[in-house]
């Protein structure tokens, strides 16, 4: 079976800096892949390349074996790739409910297609998303008035509500307290149980070992290793890079 | 006295349409234009031409005004799609200056500096609107239409998408919003409203010239929206009433010579805008934050 | 010779625009605040100079007073308007509207205090003398040239060699630094406002002497410095200076080609084209979204 989303030979430079070099990765359906690496390794840049926010200098990105490079971000999103942002980017002055509803309404016209049936379906998606993230009680609060963990979960709720089958999550659990973190892990588990494919950027190695099926290790734009969590975690050389001991 | 009040009420209604039109751009779309008087003017000239040469029917004239303004709104949509906030404000300022020149020089259409005179009294579906009260009622009718349409659209997915783009356009794109289409539609809608305002204005005044479509007018409309409250339905209405009543209120205060009322009025709304931005940036009417 | 005459006049206006625009660019670069009230600082400084001079103050003292007024205005804006706003929400619109509101207040205050008409200063310095056959140049031209050159030289030295100047440039080159700079970034932003506001004083004084002042001069200067900043590239000081100079020359030359109505419009057509086609300006690094 070929991969759901496959990146091959991606390159991206910023001036003299090679942010991503010859990067390849295959995301299999229903699998959680973690991107791990020190700050500035190029993880977020890879997401930006996939979602069309940045254009790769060279390389190929295939979704269901069709190239998506060159499509604009909203088209790629409509193909079923949802992402979160490291800095969340919530719609600050809108209510929690509207933040989530907005995620279910891609059509750029004065109204949405599909009539009552589609409306009902969207409403159900919004409800599920709010329930799973524990935000059902906060629907009328503005996003900027939320507490830190609530914001993180709102960003997840938007992703759930899109109904996308591929999730790109940029440090979704950073800064969460243990209880919220457990809630997040449950959330991710139930999504993958339904066949959602996840690519996760995460610095906390405990979470990575807990949820990831595969790990790709990056440094300075290059993929240094990829494999099962157990193998990667035992690699002394990688640990040295990750924990900053480069001697 | 009654005639004066009816006239003031009609003008307030017309400016309420204008403030609502700018609110679509600033409040919902986050598109900060200081050129709304341009589209007010375009609508007014188009409607006046229709009234002079085709029919005095207010519906037809409004449709012409809205259409012309929506068509020309591409001049605003183009920079709105291409450049950042700082640049866009200046582009809209440039458009405003340019438009005043065009209005003054394009004599065949706009009557030049002298303006268009003798615009026939309007009618609505065959009923004449020569009575000021009837005209007021017609204008109120248009305002209600505009408000209802605004509420329906802004409460619906279109408004949500627009506000999402206003708050964070990258995130909106990542959720599948086509920023380009949505912004263009918002600009066209807002400018079409302004065109309707222009059509009503030309029918009410029966005379229009470039003086009504200058930067000062744009700033006045902006003040109405900002003081009243951006991104709410009633905010701009409150702002309109306050700003239009201000000169009348000032004239009752002893010690201000009538020639200085304009200046004092400007000073007051400059001051109110600045103070609001410091203490209550959402304007007088803000959405309450409901946090249980 | 008309052409040469207009170029000379254009350079003279352009130099004054250049200084004001450079002030605007310094403020924007260091603080990311779109300080449209820079025009108001210009007008206030000009009126302060004219009125105190007319009241019998010797001109160097009057000029000093103008500097004090401009700097106090700029620093006051930073302290009482921008800083409170940025404490709760630093959105571009909020800052812009507040600044715009202050411009309106300043203009109407001037109108109330000094009337709507032109006020001017009569001085022998503005009487033109023949330089070449057919080319008349007033001493004030050389003054403008010398003052501008001296100030830009001083500015260049300051930005390059002093700690504070290097700090300002660092802020303008990487906005992220603004956040991680901690305490002294607020002191630097006061400094940027002081310098930026002071830079519009020579222009204000010379304009008062050459063409006279009227209340709406602030709005006009604001438009020109914004335009110069765009043409030069937002945030680039040397770009703003060149932009100002170019605009001054273009404004004067276009009078020969077009009537006055269209010459102002022409500059905005150029500006519009710049924004659409080359938003990063001639020198700037900022780009479209
Ligand atoms: N738009 C851009 N322009 C210039 N340089 C960029 C841009 N985006 C990223 N970079 C640079 O590319 C490198 C990789 O950045 P990236 O954000 O992908 O790192 P990251 O792995 O996500 O790091 P972190 O863990 O800190 O989020 C960094 O050195 C960054 O400074
Ligand atoms: Mg990152």
JSON list of N, CA and C and ligand atoms in Angstrom, two decimals, chain A residues 40 42-45 86 170-171 201 203, ligand 2:
[
{"chain": "A", "resi": 40, "resn": "UNK", "atom": "N", "xyz": [14.79, 25.22, 15.58]},
{"chain": "A", "resi": 40, "resn": "UNK", "atom": "CA", "xyz": [15.38, 25.65, 14.32]},
{"chain": "A", "resi": 40, "resn": "UNK", "atom": "C", "xyz": [15.74, 24.51, 13.39]},
{"chain": "A", "resi": 42, "resn": "UNK", "atom": "N", "xyz": [13.85, 22.91, 11.45]},
{"chain": "A", "resi": 42, "resn": "UNK", "atom": "CA", "xyz": [13.12, 22.99, 10.19]},
{"chain": "A", "resi": 42, "resn": "UNK", "atom": "C", "xyz": [11.77, 22.29, 10.23]},
{"chain": "A", "resi": 43, "resn": "UNK", "atom": "N", "xyz": [11.31, 21.95, 11.43]},
{"chain": "A", "resi": 43, "resn": "UNK", "atom": "CA", "xyz": [10.07, 21.19, 11.54]},
{"chain": "A", "resi": 43, "resn": "UNK", "atom": "C", "xyz": [8.86, 22.00, 11.05]},
{"chain": "A", "resi": 44, "resn": "UNK", "atom": "N", "xyz": [8.74, 23.20, 11.57]},
{"chain": "A", "resi": 44, "resn": "UNK", "atom": "CA", "xyz": [7.61, 24.05, 11.17]},
{"chain": "A", "resi": 44, "resn": "UNK", "atom": "C", "xyz": [7.68, 24.36, 9.68]},
{"chain": "A", "resi": 45, "resn": "UNK", "atom": "N", "xyz": [8.89, 24.54, 9.19]},
{"chain": "A", "resi": 45, "resn": "UNK", "atom": "CA", "xyz": [9.05, 24.82, 7.77]},
{"chain": "A", "resi": 45, "resn": "UNK", "atom": "C", "xyz": [8.50, 23.67, 6.92]},
{"chain": "A", "resi": 86, "resn": "UNK", "atom": "N", "xyz": [2.04, 26.73, 15.83]},
{"chain": "A", "resi": 86, "resn": "UNK", "atom": "CA", "xyz": [2.80, 26.80, 17.07]},
{"chain": "A", "resi": 86, "resn": "UNK", "atom": "C", "xyz": [2.27, 27.95, 17.94]},
{"chain": "A", "resi": 170, "resn": "UNK", "atom": "N", "xyz": [1.48, 21.26, 15.32]},
{"chain": "A", "resi": 170, "resn": "UNK", "atom": "CA", "xyz": [2.74, 21.89, 15.66]},
{"chain": "A", "resi": 170, "resn": "UNK", "atom": "C", "xyz": [2.79, 22.19, 17.17]},
{"chain": "A", "resi": 171, "resn": "UNK", "atom": "N", "xyz": [3.48, 21.37, 17.88]},
{"chain": "A", "resi": 171, "resn": "UNK", "atom": "CA", "xyz": [3.63, 21.48, 19.34]},
{"chain": "A", "resi": 171, "resn": "UNK", "atom": "C", "xyz": [2.30, 21.69, 20.05]},
{"chain": "A", "resi": 201, "resn": "UNK", "atom": "N", "xyz": [4.60, 17.53, 15.75]},
{"chain": "A", "resi": 201, "resn": "UNK", "atom": "CA", "xyz": [5.87, 18.10, 16.19]},
{"chain": "A", "resi": 201, "resn": "UNK", "atom": "C", "xyz": [5.79, 18.21, 17.69]},
{"chain": "A", "resi": 203, "resn": "UNK", "atom": "N", "xyz": [8.30, 18.47, 21.45]},
{"chain": "A", "resi": 203, "resn": "UNK", "atom": "CA", "xyz": [9.60, 18.46, 22.11]},
{"chain": "A", "resi": 203, "resn": "UNK", "atom": "C", "xyz": [9.63, 17.52, 23.31]},
{"chain": "D", "resi": 2, "resn": "LIG", "atom": "MG1", "xyz": [8.51, 25.30, 14.94]}
]
